[in-house]
């Protein structure tokens, strides 16, 4: 990119990032999106989305495709499949170095999203791709007529558990409490599905097997009884952790690493905004990510307008 300085770089091309870029571009600033993958973000891996207003039922990848078509209409620049080496959010001019190039900008919107949280038990890393999967949509078909266990009690665990019954002959859903966190409508569908068996009050301890997953050792937290489950697949769906590895320490984050922002999506660092799943928020949905992105994009535009005004008045140096 040489010495080009963008008005705004959006880190992450999921729903929050695409929405932020759209609002920034429509605010007439020079904006580009950088992503380590293709655009789309997490919805690409979601099955069906039925709570995005205006689309009673749409597949995740299809909604992501619609978002991308929309931003393409506004000719927003995209740098995809970038391997990011370092991020400097502290200097006046922010810098993102990737294996391919160095990008500079006056503002940055962090919309890097979140990734599946790990169980942190023995066997989890060892059997990744050999029976441990964080994506039922991607890997479900490998479990035809097999038995699998999903860990977690939220919407993701229960929805993905239902999805896995299309392939597996039996799906256990193991939850650490005796009450699910998932929406009631999702719970009802799962309770009515005779391929699903719930194991409540239980936590996984260890995944075992020879070359692939063969069993899960778990414990009932009320009785302390240890038990074994013969399964060929383990799907942990226990929430998310933020993608902030290269940002840690530069801006204020909560104890889990989620970025703290104010109502304008401003972070603790001037000229840096955050939107979507990466920020501390009470709800992580496509619709809230898109809404965050809109606020962050507009905030970047307003911030640049103010700075440019001060420069014009001589109160700030260019
Ligand atoms: P979530 O709602 O935070 O649920 C996480 C679940 O994992 C909870 O039931 C939690 O138990 C359990 N858990 C957390 N840490 C654990 C640990 N160390 N060991 C065992 N269990 C643990 O997360 P989510 O279901 O991934 O959903 C995240 C957001 O995405 C939500 O807003 C959800 O509505 C949305 N969403 C996702 C999908 C999808 O991915 N397909 C679909 C629809 C909506 P407790 O209940 O005891 O805390």
XYZ file of C-alpha atoms and ligand atoms in Angstrom:
366
model
C 0.000 0.000 0.000
C 3.067 2.240 0.118
C 2.373 5.466 1.989
C -1.378 5.465 1.439
C -3.264 6.310 4.595
C -6.893 5.201 4.711
C -9.431 7.209 6.658
C -10.630 3.969 8.189
C -9.616 0.328 8.211
C -12.152 -2.219 9.371
C -10.576 -5.311 10.873
C -12.860 -8.249 10.160
C -15.418 -8.805 7.420
C -18.274 -10.429 9.324
C -21.689 -8.771 9.796
C -20.281 -6.077 12.123
C -17.334 -5.278 9.854
C -19.371 -5.177 6.649
C -21.997 -2.978 8.248
C -19.316 -0.644 9.673
C -17.657 -0.331 6.263
C -20.994 0.415 4.587
C -21.801 3.218 7.014
C -18.274 4.614 6.776
C -18.334 4.553 2.994
C -21.746 6.215 2.866
C -20.295 8.829 5.213
C -17.883 9.551 2.352
C -14.662 8.377 3.940
C -11.980 6.191 2.404
C -12.541 2.784 4.006
C -11.292 -0.751 3.466
C -11.906 -4.113 5.136
C -9.088 -6.484 6.091
C -9.951 -10.110 6.845
C -7.869 -13.195 7.528
C -10.411 -15.191 5.537
C -13.036 -14.443 2.901
C -15.850 -12.138 4.010
C -18.860 -13.484 5.882
C -17.730 -14.130 9.437
C -19.436 -16.608 11.748
C -22.877 -16.747 10.033
C -21.253 -18.704 7.213
C -21.087 -21.595 9.692
C -24.589 -21.120 11.081
C -27.385 -23.357 9.923
C -30.565 -21.438 9.651
C -31.132 -17.995 11.091
C -34.697 -17.207 12.050
C -34.256 -14.059 14.120
C -32.786 -11.633 11.598
C -35.592 -9.159 11.009
C -37.042 -9.307 7.511
C -35.858 -12.884 6.918
C -38.072 -15.325 8.864
C -35.796 -18.179 7.776
C -32.495 -17.885 5.931
C -29.347 -19.977 5.848
C -26.297 -18.322 7.415
C -24.151 -18.416 4.283
C -27.001 -16.905 2.253
C -27.399 -13.949 4.591
C -23.609 -13.423 4.581
C -23.687 -13.485 0.770
C -26.420 -10.843 0.727
C -24.323 -8.640 3.022
C -21.338 -8.955 0.713
C -23.405 -8.215 -2.414
C -24.638 -5.093 -0.637
C -21.185 -3.770 0.224
C -19.948 -4.623 -3.270
C -22.544 -2.213 -4.654
C -20.682 0.530 -2.775
C -17.271 -0.529 -4.119
C -15.775 -0.984 -0.686
C -12.153 -2.076 -0.902
C -11.418 -5.518 0.575
C -8.166 -7.209 1.472
C -9.031 -10.842 2.175
C -7.042 -13.931 3.203
C -4.496 -11.697 4.921
C -2.205 -13.128 7.555
C -1.927 -10.351 10.114
C 1.482 -10.030 11.745
C 1.019 -6.986 13.968
C -1.467 -4.289 14.825
C -0.572 -0.859 16.204
C -3.634 0.945 17.534
C -1.753 3.332 19.801
C 0.046 5.633 17.346
C -1.839 8.544 15.738
C -1.634 6.714 12.432
C -2.686 3.121 13.036
C -0.742 0.352 11.294
C -1.699 -3.189 10.360
C 1.108 -5.333 9.021
C 0.234 -8.490 7.135
C 2.404 -11.001 5.310
C 1.414 -9.305 2.031
C 1.490 -5.606 2.907
C 1.416 -2.790 5.464
C -1.825 -0.863 5.840
C -2.142 2.526 7.537
C -5.222 4.407 8.647
C -6.419 7.351 10.697
C -9.063 5.212 12.389
C -9.616 1.496 12.951
C -12.840 -0.379 13.639
C -12.109 -3.696 15.328
C -14.734 -6.221 14.240
C -12.695 -9.399 14.519
C -15.486 -11.403 16.147
C -15.093 -14.375 18.405
C -14.156 -18.018 18.205
C -15.433 -21.135 19.906
C -14.378 -21.389 23.523
C -12.368 -24.480 24.391
C -13.262 -27.025 27.062
C -9.643 -27.181 28.183
C -9.776 -30.919 28.890
C -7.376 -33.713 27.986
C -7.869 -35.060 24.461
C -9.611 -31.930 23.147
C -6.648 -30.591 21.157
C -5.259 -34.042 20.370
C -8.467 -35.237 18.679
C -9.266 -32.026 16.823
C -10.372 -33.156 13.362
C -10.384 -36.757 14.608
C -13.731 -36.633 16.340
C -13.590 -33.227 18.026
C -15.288 -30.485 16.020
C -16.547 -26.978 16.717
C -18.658 -26.890 13.561
C -21.587 -29.256 13.120
C -22.433 -27.706 9.749
C -18.936 -28.431 8.432
C -18.460 -31.891 9.898
C -21.909 -33.299 10.746
C -22.086 -35.466 7.620
C -19.031 -37.469 8.787
C -21.110 -38.814 11.669
C -23.724 -40.764 9.726
C -25.164 -43.500 11.983
C -22.642 -42.665 14.706
C -23.160 -41.450 18.270
C -22.014 -37.977 19.238
C -22.093 -35.666 22.225
C -22.646 -31.925 22.176
C -21.411 -29.976 25.190
C -23.308 -26.870 26.341
C -26.823 -25.696 27.037
C -27.129 -22.507 24.976
C -28.788 -21.920 21.606
C -25.739 -23.060 19.690
C -25.432 -26.388 21.539
C -29.104 -27.238 21.287
C -29.562 -26.080 17.667
C -26.440 -27.857 16.505
C -27.514 -30.946 18.468
C -30.813 -30.981 16.576
C -28.933 -30.537 13.301
C -26.641 -33.474 14.078
C -29.664 -35.804 14.388
C -29.915 -35.577 10.588
C -26.817 -37.765 10.453
C -26.052 -39.331 13.806
C -28.187 -42.141 15.179
C -27.903 -40.671 18.692
C -27.004 -37.221 19.982
C -26.276 -36.617 23.648
C -26.420 -33.029 24.854
C -24.379 -32.650 28.020
C -25.026 -29.576 30.140
C -23.450 -28.561 33.427
C -26.756 -27.495 34.998
C -30.249 -29.021 35.078
C -31.780 -26.190 33.076
C -30.925 -25.140 29.529
C -29.974 -21.610 28.579
C -31.311 -21.990 25.015
C -34.506 -20.197 23.935
C -37.685 -22.081 24.943
C -38.722 -22.646 21.316
C -35.366 -24.306 20.589
C -35.594 -26.387 23.778
C -39.044 -27.636 22.792
C -37.762 -28.882 19.433
C -34.927 -30.732 21.123
C -37.125 -32.323 23.801
C -39.455 -33.587 21.055
C -36.591 -35.142 19.084
C -36.297 -38.818 20.012
C -32.686 -39.079 18.813
C -31.584 -36.586 21.491
C -30.799 -37.572 25.070
C -29.896 -34.927 27.623
C -27.264 -35.495 30.270
C -27.751 -32.772 32.851
C -25.594 -31.629 35.776
C -22.535 -33.034 34.067
C -19.179 -31.820 32.835
C -16.697 -33.498 30.502
C -13.365 -34.527 32.017
C -11.399 -36.253 29.272
C -11.740 -37.380 25.659
C -10.188 -40.758 24.967
C -9.502 -42.987 21.961
C -6.859 -44.744 19.932
C -6.600 -42.894 16.630
C -10.005 -41.191 16.814
C -12.447 -40.259 19.564
C -13.969 -43.321 21.223
C -15.216 -42.152 24.574
C -15.860 -39.226 26.851
C -15.197 -39.438 30.557
C -17.503 -37.117 32.454
C -18.719 -36.410 35.928
C -22.031 -35.603 37.522
C -21.395 -32.382 39.443
C -24.093 -33.116 42.040
C -23.062 -36.683 42.915
C -19.391 -36.498 41.826
C -19.943 -39.847 40.012
C -17.593 -40.426 37.097
C -19.012 -42.093 33.999
C -18.079 -42.997 30.419
C -19.936 -42.314 27.218
C -19.109 -44.294 24.078
C -19.268 -41.768 21.267
C -17.401 -41.063 18.047
C -17.798 -37.290 18.006
C -17.535 -34.430 20.524
C -18.957 -31.029 19.603
C -18.199 -28.360 22.249
C -20.589 -25.399 22.057
C -19.805 -23.570 25.268
C -19.742 -19.991 24.028
C -17.109 -17.807 22.492
C -13.870 -15.991 23.233
C -12.834 -12.802 21.398
C -10.295 -12.682 18.559
C -7.982 -10.146 20.171
C -4.568 -11.832 20.275
C -2.775 -9.020 18.426
C -4.683 -6.262 20.212
C -4.367 -7.398 23.828
C -3.055 -4.694 26.113
C -3.534 -1.798 23.692
C -7.114 -1.005 24.678
C -9.284 -1.666 27.703
C -10.840 -5.155 27.725
C -12.882 -7.116 30.247
C -11.559 -10.123 32.144
C -12.347 -12.453 29.215
C -10.679 -10.131 26.685
C -13.844 -8.625 25.180
C -13.254 -4.979 24.226
C -14.994 -2.350 26.305
C -16.705 0.413 24.319
C -19.019 3.318 25.054
C -22.427 3.785 23.410
C -20.711 5.175 20.301
C -18.535 2.038 20.031
C -15.484 4.106 21.010
C -12.741 2.121 22.728
C -10.295 3.543 25.273
C -7.956 4.522 22.418
C -8.765 7.658 20.389
C -9.695 6.797 16.788
C -10.267 3.125 17.582
C -13.760 1.654 17.622
C -15.036 -1.890 18.167
C -18.214 -3.620 16.995
C -19.923 -6.989 17.137
C -18.966 -10.149 19.008
C -15.478 -8.887 19.894
C -16.877 -6.222 22.188
C -18.354 -6.635 25.626
C -22.060 -6.889 24.908
C -25.109 -8.547 26.461
C -26.196 -10.125 23.161
C -24.139 -11.678 20.369
C -26.406 -12.018 17.374
C -26.096 -11.142 13.694
C -28.618 -8.352 14.172
C -26.740 -6.780 17.087
C -23.414 -7.086 15.240
C -24.874 -5.274 12.240
C -26.293 -2.596 14.499
C -22.944 -2.151 16.304
C -21.234 -1.831 12.931
C -23.567 0.967 11.882
C -22.836 2.919 15.070
C -19.072 2.316 14.794
C -18.997 3.352 11.119
C -20.873 6.569 11.848
C -18.680 7.271 14.882
C -15.539 6.976 12.747
C -17.029 9.404 10.217
C -17.956 11.929 12.934
C -14.569 11.613 14.616
C -12.758 12.347 11.337
C -15.049 15.310 10.653
C -14.193 16.768 14.067
C -10.459 16.217 13.625
C -10.517 17.750 10.126
C -12.423 20.759 11.483
C -9.822 21.278 14.226
C -6.997 20.987 11.671
C -8.733 23.564 9.457
C -9.122 25.918 12.406
C -5.435 25.459 13.214
C -6.149 23.899 16.599
C -4.549 20.607 15.495
C -1.572 19.811 13.287
C -2.313 17.760 10.153
P -24.040 -19.217 25.354
O -25.448 -18.790 25.146
O -23.120 -18.368 26.126
O -24.093 -20.685 26.012
C -22.928 -21.347 26.390
C -23.323 -22.624 27.088
O -22.154 -23.361 27.426
C -24.083 -22.355 28.372
O -25.142 -23.280 28.499
C -23.010 -22.575 29.456
O -23.543 -23.089 30.649
C -22.124 -23.617 28.831
N -20.734 -23.511 29.274
C -19.953 -22.398 29.336
N -18.707 -22.702 29.739
C -18.695 -24.040 29.973
C -17.709 -24.950 30.409
N -16.450 -24.563 30.684
N -18.043 -26.263 30.519
C -19.302 -26.674 30.232
N -20.285 -25.859 29.801
C -19.987 -24.559 29.674
O -23.279 -19.476 23.973
P -23.813 -20.031 22.573
O -24.883 -21.054 22.738
O -22.588 -20.380 21.822
O -24.447 -18.776 21.926
C -23.719 -17.557 21.798
C -24.610 -16.551 21.134
O -24.860 -16.955 19.781
C -25.937 -16.477 21.825
O -26.347 -15.147 21.848
C -26.800 -17.342 20.965
O -28.146 -17.005 21.087
C -26.237 -17.054 19.581
N -26.629 -18.107 18.631
C -25.756 -19.016 18.162
C -26.196 -19.976 17.255
C -25.267 -20.974 16.662
O -24.068 -20.911 16.881
N -25.789 -21.911 15.903
C -27.499 -20.047 16.892
C -28.360 -19.110 17.403
C -27.921 -18.138 18.261
P -24.485 -22.183 31.613
O -25.827 -22.165 30.952
O -24.452 -22.926 32.893
O -23.826 -20.840 31.690
